[in-house]
XYZ file of C-alpha atoms in Angstrom:
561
model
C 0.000 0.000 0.000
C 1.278 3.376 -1.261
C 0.403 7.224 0.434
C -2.050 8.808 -0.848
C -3.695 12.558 -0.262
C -6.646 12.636 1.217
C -9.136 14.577 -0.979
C -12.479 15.271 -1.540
C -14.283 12.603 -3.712
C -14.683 15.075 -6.251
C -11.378 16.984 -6.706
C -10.642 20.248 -8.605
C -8.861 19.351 -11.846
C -5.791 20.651 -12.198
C -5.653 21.882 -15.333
C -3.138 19.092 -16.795
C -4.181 16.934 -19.530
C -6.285 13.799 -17.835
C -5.881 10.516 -19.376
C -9.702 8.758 -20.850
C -11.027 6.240 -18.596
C -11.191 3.117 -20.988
C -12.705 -0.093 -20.541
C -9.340 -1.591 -20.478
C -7.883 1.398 -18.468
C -9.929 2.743 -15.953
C -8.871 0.564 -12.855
C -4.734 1.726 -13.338
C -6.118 5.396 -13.485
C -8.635 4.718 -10.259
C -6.554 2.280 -8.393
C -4.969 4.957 -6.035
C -8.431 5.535 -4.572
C -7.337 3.518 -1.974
C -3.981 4.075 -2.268
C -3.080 0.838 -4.166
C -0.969 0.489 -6.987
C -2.889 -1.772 -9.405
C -1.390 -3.330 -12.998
C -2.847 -5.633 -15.415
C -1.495 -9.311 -14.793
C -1.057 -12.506 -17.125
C -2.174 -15.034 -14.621
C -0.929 -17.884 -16.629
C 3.147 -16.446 -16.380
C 2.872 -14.317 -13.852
C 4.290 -11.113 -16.042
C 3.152 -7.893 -15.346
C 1.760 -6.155 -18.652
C 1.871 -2.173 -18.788
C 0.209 -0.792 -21.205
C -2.765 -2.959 -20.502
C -3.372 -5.290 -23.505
C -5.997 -8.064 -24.137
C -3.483 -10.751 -24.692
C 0.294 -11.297 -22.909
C 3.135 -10.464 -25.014
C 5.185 -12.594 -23.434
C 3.339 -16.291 -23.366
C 0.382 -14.964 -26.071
C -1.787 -16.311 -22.721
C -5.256 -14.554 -22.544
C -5.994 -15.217 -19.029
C -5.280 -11.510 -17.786
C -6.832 -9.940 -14.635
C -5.276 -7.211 -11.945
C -2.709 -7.395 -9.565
C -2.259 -5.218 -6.628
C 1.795 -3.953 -6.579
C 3.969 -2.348 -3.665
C 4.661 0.730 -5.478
C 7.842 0.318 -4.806
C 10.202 0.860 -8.054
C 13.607 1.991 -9.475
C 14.439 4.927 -10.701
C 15.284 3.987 -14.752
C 15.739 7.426 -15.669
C 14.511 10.743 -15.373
C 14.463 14.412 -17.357
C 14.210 17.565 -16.175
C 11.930 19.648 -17.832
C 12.689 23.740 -18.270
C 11.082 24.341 -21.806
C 7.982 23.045 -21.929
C 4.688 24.354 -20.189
C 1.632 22.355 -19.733
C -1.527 23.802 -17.696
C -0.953 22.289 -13.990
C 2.422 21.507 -14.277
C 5.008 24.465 -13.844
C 8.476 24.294 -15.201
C 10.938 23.016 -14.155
C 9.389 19.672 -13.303
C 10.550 15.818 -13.360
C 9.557 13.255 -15.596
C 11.248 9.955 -15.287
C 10.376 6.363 -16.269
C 10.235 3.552 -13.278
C 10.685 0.642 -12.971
C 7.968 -1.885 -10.862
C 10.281 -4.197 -8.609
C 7.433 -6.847 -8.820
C 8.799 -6.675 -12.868
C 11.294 -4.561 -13.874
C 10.320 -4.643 -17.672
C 7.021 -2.453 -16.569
C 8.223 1.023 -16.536
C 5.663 3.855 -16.015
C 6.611 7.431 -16.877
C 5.516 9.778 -14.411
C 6.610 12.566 -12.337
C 8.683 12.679 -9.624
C 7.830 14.712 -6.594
C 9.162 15.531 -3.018
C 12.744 15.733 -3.801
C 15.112 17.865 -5.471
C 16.240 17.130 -9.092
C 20.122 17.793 -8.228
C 19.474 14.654 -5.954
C 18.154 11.836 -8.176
C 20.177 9.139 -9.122
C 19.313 6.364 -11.373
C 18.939 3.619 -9.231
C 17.296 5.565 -6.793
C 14.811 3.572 -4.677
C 11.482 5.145 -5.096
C 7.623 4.812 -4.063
C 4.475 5.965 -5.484
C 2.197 8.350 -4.295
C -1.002 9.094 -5.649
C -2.615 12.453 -6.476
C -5.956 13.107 -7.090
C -7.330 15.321 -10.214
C -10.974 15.649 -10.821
C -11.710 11.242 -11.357
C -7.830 10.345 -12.055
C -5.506 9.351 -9.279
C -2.501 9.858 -11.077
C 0.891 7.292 -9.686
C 3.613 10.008 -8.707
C 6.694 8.626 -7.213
C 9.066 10.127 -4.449
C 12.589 8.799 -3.389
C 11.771 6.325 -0.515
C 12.833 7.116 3.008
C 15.137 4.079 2.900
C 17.915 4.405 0.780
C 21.206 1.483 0.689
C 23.126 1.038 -2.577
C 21.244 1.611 -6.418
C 19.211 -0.805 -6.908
C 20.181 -3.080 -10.482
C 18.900 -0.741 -13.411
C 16.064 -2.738 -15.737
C 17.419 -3.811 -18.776
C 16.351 -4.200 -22.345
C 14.864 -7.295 -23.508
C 17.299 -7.743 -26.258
C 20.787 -5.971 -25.120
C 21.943 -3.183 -27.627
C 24.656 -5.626 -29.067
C 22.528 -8.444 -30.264
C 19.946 -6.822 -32.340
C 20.925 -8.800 -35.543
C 20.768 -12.086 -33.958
C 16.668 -11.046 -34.768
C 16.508 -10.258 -38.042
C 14.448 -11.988 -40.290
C 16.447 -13.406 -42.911
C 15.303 -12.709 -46.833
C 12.450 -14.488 -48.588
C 14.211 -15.196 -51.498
C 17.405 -13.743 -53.536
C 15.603 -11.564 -55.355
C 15.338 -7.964 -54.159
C 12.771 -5.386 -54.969
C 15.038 -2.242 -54.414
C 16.983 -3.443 -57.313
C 13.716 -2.845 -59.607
C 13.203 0.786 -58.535
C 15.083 4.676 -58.479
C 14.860 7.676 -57.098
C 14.590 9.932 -60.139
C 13.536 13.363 -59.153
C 13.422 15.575 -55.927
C 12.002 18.898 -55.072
C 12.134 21.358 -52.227
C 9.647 24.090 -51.632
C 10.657 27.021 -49.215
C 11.997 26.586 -45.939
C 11.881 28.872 -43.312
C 10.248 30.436 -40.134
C 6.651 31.480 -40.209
C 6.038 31.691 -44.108
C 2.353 32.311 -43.008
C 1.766 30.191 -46.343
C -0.781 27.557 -46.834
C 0.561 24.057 -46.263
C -0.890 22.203 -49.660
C 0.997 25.222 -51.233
C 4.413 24.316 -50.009
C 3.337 20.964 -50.915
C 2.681 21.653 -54.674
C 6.004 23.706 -54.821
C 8.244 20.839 -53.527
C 5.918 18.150 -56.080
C 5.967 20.672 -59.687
C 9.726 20.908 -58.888
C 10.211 16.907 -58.353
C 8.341 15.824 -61.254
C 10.277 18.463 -63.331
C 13.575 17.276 -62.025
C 12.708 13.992 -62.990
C 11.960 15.369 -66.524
C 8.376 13.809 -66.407
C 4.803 15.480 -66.355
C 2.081 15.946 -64.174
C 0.278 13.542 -66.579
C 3.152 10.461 -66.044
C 2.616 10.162 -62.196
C 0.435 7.635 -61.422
C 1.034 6.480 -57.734
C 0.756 8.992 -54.545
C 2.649 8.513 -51.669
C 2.417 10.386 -47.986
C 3.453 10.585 -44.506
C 1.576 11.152 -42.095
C -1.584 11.123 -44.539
C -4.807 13.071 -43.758
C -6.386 13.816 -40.480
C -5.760 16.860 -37.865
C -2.090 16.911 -36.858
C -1.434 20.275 -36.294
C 1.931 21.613 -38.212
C 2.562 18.417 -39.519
C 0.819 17.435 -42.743
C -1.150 18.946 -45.584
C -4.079 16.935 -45.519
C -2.578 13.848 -47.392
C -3.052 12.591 -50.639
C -6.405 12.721 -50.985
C -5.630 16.962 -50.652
C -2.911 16.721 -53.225
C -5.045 14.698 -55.841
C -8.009 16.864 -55.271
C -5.650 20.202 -55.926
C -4.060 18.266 -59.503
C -6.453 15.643 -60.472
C -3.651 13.244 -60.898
C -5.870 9.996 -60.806
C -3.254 7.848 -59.352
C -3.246 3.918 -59.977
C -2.119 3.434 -56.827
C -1.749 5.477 -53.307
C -0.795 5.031 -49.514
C -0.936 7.725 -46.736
C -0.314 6.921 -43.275
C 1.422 6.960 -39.893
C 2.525 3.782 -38.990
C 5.153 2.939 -41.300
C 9.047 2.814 -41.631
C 9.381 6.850 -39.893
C 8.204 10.086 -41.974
C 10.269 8.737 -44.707
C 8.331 5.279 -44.932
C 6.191 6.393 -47.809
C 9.253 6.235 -50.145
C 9.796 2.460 -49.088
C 6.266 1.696 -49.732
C 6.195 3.396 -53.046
C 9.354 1.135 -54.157
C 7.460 -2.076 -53.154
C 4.235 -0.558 -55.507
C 6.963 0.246 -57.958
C 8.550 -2.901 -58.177
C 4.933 -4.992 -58.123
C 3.542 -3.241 -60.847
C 1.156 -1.032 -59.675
C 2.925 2.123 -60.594
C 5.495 3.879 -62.755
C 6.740 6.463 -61.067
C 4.917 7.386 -57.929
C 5.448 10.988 -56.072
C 6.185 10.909 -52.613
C 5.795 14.292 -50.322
C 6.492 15.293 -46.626
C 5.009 18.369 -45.692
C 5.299 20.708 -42.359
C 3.964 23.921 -41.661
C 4.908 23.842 -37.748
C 6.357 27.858 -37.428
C 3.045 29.159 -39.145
C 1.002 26.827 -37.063
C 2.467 27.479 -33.827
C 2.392 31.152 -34.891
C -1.668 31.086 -35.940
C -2.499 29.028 -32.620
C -0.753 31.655 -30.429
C -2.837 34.607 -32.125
C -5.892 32.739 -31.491
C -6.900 31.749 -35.397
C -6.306 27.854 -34.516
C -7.744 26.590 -31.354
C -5.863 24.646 -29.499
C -6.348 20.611 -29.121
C -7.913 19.682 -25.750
C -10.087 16.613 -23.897
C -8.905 13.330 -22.108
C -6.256 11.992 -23.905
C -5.102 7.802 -24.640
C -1.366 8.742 -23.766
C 0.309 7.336 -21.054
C 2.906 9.772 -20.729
C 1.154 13.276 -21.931
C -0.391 13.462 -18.394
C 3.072 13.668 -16.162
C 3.779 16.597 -19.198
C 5.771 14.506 -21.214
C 3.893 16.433 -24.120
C 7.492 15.821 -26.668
C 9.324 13.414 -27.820
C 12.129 15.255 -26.227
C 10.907 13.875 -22.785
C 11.474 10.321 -23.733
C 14.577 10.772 -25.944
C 16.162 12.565 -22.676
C 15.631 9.773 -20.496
C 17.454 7.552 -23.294
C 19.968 9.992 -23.765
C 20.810 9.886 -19.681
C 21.143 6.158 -20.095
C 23.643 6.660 -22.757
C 25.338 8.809 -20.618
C 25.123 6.116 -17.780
C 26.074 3.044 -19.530
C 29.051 4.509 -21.750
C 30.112 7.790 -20.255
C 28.805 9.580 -23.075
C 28.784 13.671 -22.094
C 27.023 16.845 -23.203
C 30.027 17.516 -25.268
C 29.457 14.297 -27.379
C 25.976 15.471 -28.233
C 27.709 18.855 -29.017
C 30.047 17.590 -31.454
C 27.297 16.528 -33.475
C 25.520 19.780 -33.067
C 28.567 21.887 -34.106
C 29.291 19.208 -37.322
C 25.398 20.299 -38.744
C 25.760 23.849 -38.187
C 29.227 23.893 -40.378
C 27.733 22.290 -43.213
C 24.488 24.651 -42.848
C 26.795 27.644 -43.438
C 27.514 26.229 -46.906
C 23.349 25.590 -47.620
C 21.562 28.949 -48.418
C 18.645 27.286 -47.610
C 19.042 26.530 -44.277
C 17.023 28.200 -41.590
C 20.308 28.534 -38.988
C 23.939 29.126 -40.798
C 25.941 31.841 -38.017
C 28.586 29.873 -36.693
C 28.460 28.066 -33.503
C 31.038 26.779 -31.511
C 31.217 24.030 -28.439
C 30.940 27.084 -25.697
C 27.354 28.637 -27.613
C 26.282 25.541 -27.462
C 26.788 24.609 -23.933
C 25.878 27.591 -22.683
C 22.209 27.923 -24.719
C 19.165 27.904 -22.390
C 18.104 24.052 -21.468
C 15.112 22.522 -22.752
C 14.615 19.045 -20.865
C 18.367 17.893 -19.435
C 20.527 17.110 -21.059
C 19.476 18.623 -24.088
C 19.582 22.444 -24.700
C 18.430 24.468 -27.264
C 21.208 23.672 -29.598
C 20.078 19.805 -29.033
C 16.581 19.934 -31.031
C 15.797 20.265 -34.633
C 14.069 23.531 -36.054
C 10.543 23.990 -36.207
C 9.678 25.345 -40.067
C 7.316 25.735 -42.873
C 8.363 23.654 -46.026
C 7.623 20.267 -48.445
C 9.802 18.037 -49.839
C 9.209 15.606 -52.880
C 10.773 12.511 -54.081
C 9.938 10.506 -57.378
C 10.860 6.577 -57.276
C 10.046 5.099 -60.639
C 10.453 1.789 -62.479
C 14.314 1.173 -62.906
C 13.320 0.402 -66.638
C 11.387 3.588 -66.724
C 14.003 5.576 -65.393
C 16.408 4.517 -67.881
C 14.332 6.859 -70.620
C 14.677 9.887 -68.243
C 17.111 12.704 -68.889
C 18.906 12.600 -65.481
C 21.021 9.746 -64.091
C 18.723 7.603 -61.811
C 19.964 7.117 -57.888
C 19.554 3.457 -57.016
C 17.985 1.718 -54.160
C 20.435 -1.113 -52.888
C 18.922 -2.107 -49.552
C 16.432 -1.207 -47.172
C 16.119 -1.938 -43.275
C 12.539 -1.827 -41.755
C 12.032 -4.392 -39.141
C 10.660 -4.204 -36.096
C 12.619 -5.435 -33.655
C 11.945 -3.485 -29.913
C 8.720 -2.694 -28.243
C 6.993 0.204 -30.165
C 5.621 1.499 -26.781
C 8.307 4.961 -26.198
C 8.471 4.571 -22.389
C 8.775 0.328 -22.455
C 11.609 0.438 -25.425
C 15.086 0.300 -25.586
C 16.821 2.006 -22.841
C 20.288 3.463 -24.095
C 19.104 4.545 -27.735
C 16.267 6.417 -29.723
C 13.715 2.926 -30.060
C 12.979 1.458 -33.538
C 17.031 2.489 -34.636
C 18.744 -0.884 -33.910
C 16.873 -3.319 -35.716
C 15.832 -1.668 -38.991
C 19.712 -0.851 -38.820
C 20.418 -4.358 -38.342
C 17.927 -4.968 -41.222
C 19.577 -3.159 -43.942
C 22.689 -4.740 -43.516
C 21.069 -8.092 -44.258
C 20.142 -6.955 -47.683
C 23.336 -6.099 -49.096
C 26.572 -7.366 -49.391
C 28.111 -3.474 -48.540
C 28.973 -2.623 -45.390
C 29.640 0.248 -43.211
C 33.190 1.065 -44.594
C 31.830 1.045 -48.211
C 29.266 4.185 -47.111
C 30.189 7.540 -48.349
C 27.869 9.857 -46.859
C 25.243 9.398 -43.896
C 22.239 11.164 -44.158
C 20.731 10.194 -40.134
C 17.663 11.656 -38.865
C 18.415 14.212 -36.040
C 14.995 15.519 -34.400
C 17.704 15.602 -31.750
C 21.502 15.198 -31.619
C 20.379 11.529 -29.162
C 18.826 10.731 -32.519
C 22.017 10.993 -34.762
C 24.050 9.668 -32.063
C 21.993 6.528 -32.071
C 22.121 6.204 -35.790
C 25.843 6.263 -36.149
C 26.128 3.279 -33.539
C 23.132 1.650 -34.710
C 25.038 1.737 -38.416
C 27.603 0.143 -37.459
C 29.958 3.455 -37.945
C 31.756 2.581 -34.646
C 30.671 0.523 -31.904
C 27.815 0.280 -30.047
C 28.695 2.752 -26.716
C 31.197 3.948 -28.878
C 30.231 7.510 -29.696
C 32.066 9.220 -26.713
C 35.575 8.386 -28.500
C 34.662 8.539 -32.123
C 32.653 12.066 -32.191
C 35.047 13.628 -30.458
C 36.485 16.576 -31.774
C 33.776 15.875 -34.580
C 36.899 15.083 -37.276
C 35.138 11.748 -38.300
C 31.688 12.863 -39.053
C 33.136 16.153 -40.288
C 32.207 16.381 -44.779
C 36.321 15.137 -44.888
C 36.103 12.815 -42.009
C 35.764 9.122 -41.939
C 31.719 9.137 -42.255
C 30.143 12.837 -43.467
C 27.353 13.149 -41.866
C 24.167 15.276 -42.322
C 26.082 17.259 -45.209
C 23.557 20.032 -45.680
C 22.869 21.276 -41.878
C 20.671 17.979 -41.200
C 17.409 19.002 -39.043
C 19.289 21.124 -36.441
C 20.825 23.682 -38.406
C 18.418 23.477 -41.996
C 15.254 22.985 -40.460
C 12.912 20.391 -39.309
C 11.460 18.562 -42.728
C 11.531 14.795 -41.375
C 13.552 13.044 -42.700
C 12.701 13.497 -46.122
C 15.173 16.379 -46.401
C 18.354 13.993 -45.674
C 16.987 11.930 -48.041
C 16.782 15.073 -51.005
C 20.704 15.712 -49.692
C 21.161 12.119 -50.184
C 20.412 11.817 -53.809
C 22.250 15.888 -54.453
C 25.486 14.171 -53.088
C 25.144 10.873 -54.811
C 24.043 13.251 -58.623
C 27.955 15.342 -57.000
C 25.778 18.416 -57.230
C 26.316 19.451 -53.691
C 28.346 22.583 -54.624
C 30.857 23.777 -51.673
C 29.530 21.035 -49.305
C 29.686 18.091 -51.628
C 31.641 15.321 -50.785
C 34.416 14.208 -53.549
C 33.312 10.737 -54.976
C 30.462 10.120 -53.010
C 29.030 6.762 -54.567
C 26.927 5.238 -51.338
C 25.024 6.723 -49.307
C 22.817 5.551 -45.884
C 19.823 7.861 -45.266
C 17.568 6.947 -41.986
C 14.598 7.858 -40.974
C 12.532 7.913 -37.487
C 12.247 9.742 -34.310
C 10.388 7.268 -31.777
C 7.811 6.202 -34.571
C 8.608 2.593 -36.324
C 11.949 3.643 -38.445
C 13.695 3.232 -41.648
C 16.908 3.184 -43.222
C 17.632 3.152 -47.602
C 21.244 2.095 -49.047
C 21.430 4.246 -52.067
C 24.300 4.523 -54.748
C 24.872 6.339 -57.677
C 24.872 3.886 -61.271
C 28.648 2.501 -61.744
């Protein structure tokens, strides 16, 4: 039995976003009524399961009921929060991830109270206390009074270094990427509060693919999108059904959506339509809008999103995916000694290739002292950690290898891609010491060539934040896993001479935040050796990735022979 306040049946909410009470969720969110920890249970194996789930991941059993828990836990990791601001919750504040001691593998993100950040240590004993808000009692945590040595950390289900030893191996010998190219790419605008429609960016970035490409309107015939259609805020355009209804392209074949290999995951599905038949050449688009959005909500012309939300982590104001790439990030620096200073290395490497990109939003230089010294966000990234918020589209063609053998340009080609699932998609129940969904589509990819690592030119790695980057270059196989510390140093190796160039045009912190399907457009400029001042001499291969927390993805491209 856990403390809990003693409150009026009915208490004032708070303000803070309040999680729905679901069939399948209502008794974690109630439980500390009576100031009992309660999670679902598989009563055929014993495991604790968190989120709640109709069926046990771990035996497939479907014998699940409730368990009452100590609410005593470990202390996994923790961030603390200075940028963000979410009604009922004042910066700075804690969020952290624990771990249950009845089963480590549950770990619940919430805040931590009663204690003062400068004093938390992972491996901290800790023990929940509940706080009412309107219907919810929400599971904070405070250090326990009792403290001897750390407690063991939880640890991944599959350690960092075996990730491979689960790939799937290849259906056959054949390979679709070898029937598909990337034969045109566009850009729209990018910058800061454009105030310009999003489906306008979106048809500037397409028009200027297509003509790239040296096709027509009238020759695209598949339509490919990320994140689709829907309401989500600064980050789409309204999909491809708003892009066919603005050209009237009648495509043969189409896919918008979310859940696929990260914002650059319509691409790979296009080459799999490509190479089946169903299209030509299909036009793939990523569009964001975020400045101009962010801008209209704060003058009151888009009102803002509100209700009960299905997170499990929005209601202890982990509202970014900053929060839970922080908490990896601290692990990192745990486990391998990895520093500020690594991340900053990385940092200071975009921002010296942005100053050779006229198009990128930031280009003054930076060096290692502006960047430690820039205000803190959610520790231990600062400003100078995150990617910029902008307004711009960018397009890619992939077309039928035979296809692209009539165009005017030389085609990129598509030797390998790496897309499996191999961790728990869940952010706060994934991989501890990287950005989740990096290892095993990395692990993929190299399954589907015969090139490896050395044989790379130039890495084009998704960097929402520098944690993200970091992860790809280990997860890549461009040094070892906990690694990083000793080969970014100084930044030489992922420098545009180095052994690796990495992010060659500013990447997302220094050119702006287009998701992945930027690196990919820098991708096929250094692989065409039309990268001007910041190409790379003889760049033939190149790795682009793609994913921040969503399911990711990573494309082996190379220019012909």
């Amino acid at each position: 039995m856990a403390d809990t306040e003693q409150t009026p049946a009915t208490a004032e909410p708070s303000g803070r976003p309040l999680p729905l009470l679901g069939l399948d969720t209502e008794f974690f969110w109630t439980s500390g009524a009576d100031g009992t920890l309660r999670v679902q249970e598989c009563r055929s194996c014993a495991a604790l399961i968190h989120p709640p789930q109709p069926v046990c991941r771990y035996c497939r059993g479907h014998d699940l009921g409730v368990r009452e828990v100590s609410g005593a836990a470990t202390l996994a990791s923790f961030t603390v929060n200075h940028r963000f601001a979410v009604p009922g919750l004042r910066p700075p504040y804690v969020v952290a991830q624990v771990a249950l001691v009845e089963d480590p593998r549950v770990r619940l993100t919430t805040n931590i109270v009663d204690a003062d950040p400068d004093d938390l240590t992972l491996g901290m004993r800790m023990e929940v206390v509940f706080q009412q808000d309107a219907d919810v009692w929400l599971p904070l945590f405070r250090p326990a009074a009792e403290q001897s040595e750390p407690a063991p950390l939880p640890v991944d289900e599959i350690e960092p270094e075996r990730f491979a030893e689960h790939v799937r191996p290849m259906l056959r010998q054949e390979k679709f990427e070898e029937k598909v190219a990337l034969t045109g790419i566009g850009m729209s605008r990018i910058g800061r509060r454009l105030m310009v429609p999003p489906l306008a960016l979106t048809i500037e970035a397409c028009e200027r693919a297509v003509a790239d490409a040296g096709l027509t309107l009238d020759d695209i015939d598949g339509l490919a999108s990320y994140p689709g259609g829907g309401n989500l805020g600064g980050f789409g355009e309204g999909g491809v059904t708003a892009l066919e209804a603005a050209l009237g392209l009648r495509p043969s074949w189409h896919n918008g959506g979310v859940e696929t290999f990260g914002p650059g995951g319509s691409v790979i599905a296009a080459m799999t339509a490509v190479a089946a038949g169903l299209a030509r050449h299909v036009l793939c688009f990523r569009t964001v809008w975020e400045s101009t959005f962010n801008e209209l909500t704060k003058a009151g012309r888009i009102p803002p999103s509100g209700g009960r939300t299905t997170s499990w982590l929005t209601p202890f104001g982990a509202i970014s995916a900053a929060h839970t790439l922080a908490q990896n990030a601290q692990r990192h620096f745990h486990r391998y000694g990895t520093t500020r200073e690594t991340l900053g290395w990385i940092a200071l490497n975009q921002r010296a290739n942005a100053e050779l990109e006229p198009t990128a939003v930031y280009r003054d230089p930076m060096t290692m002292d502006d960047y430690l010294s820039a205000r803190p966000i959610t520790s231990p990234f600062g400003l100078y950690d995150c990617d910029v918020p902008c307004d711009g589209a960018v397009a890619v063609i992939v077309s039928a290898l035979d296809a692209a053998r009539d165009l005017p340009g030389p085609p990129v080609l598509v030797e390998a891609v790496g897309t499996q699932i191999v961790e728990r998609v869940e952010w706060d129940q994934s991989t501890l010491t990287h950005e989740p969904q990096v290892l095993g589509p990395a692990a993929h990819l190299w399954t589907r060539t015969t090139l490896r690592p050395e044989d790379v030119d130039v890495a084009e790695l998704y960097d929402g934040f520098s944690f993200n980057c970091l992860s790809w270059i280990e997860a890549l196989g461009f040094c070892g896993i906990g690694e990083a510390k000793d080969f970014l140093d100084g930044g030489k190796n992922i420098a545009r001479d180095g052994m690796i160039p990495v992010n060659t045009h500013g990447g997302q912190l220094s050119h702006g935040r287009t998701h992945g399907m930027g690196l990919l457009h820098e991708a096929v400029v250094q692989l065409r050796g039309a990268g001007g001042q910041r190409q790379v001499a003889g760049a033939r291969v190149a790795v682009v990735s793609s994913g921040g927390l969503t399911p990711g993805g990573a494309m082996l491209l190379r220019s012909e022979p």
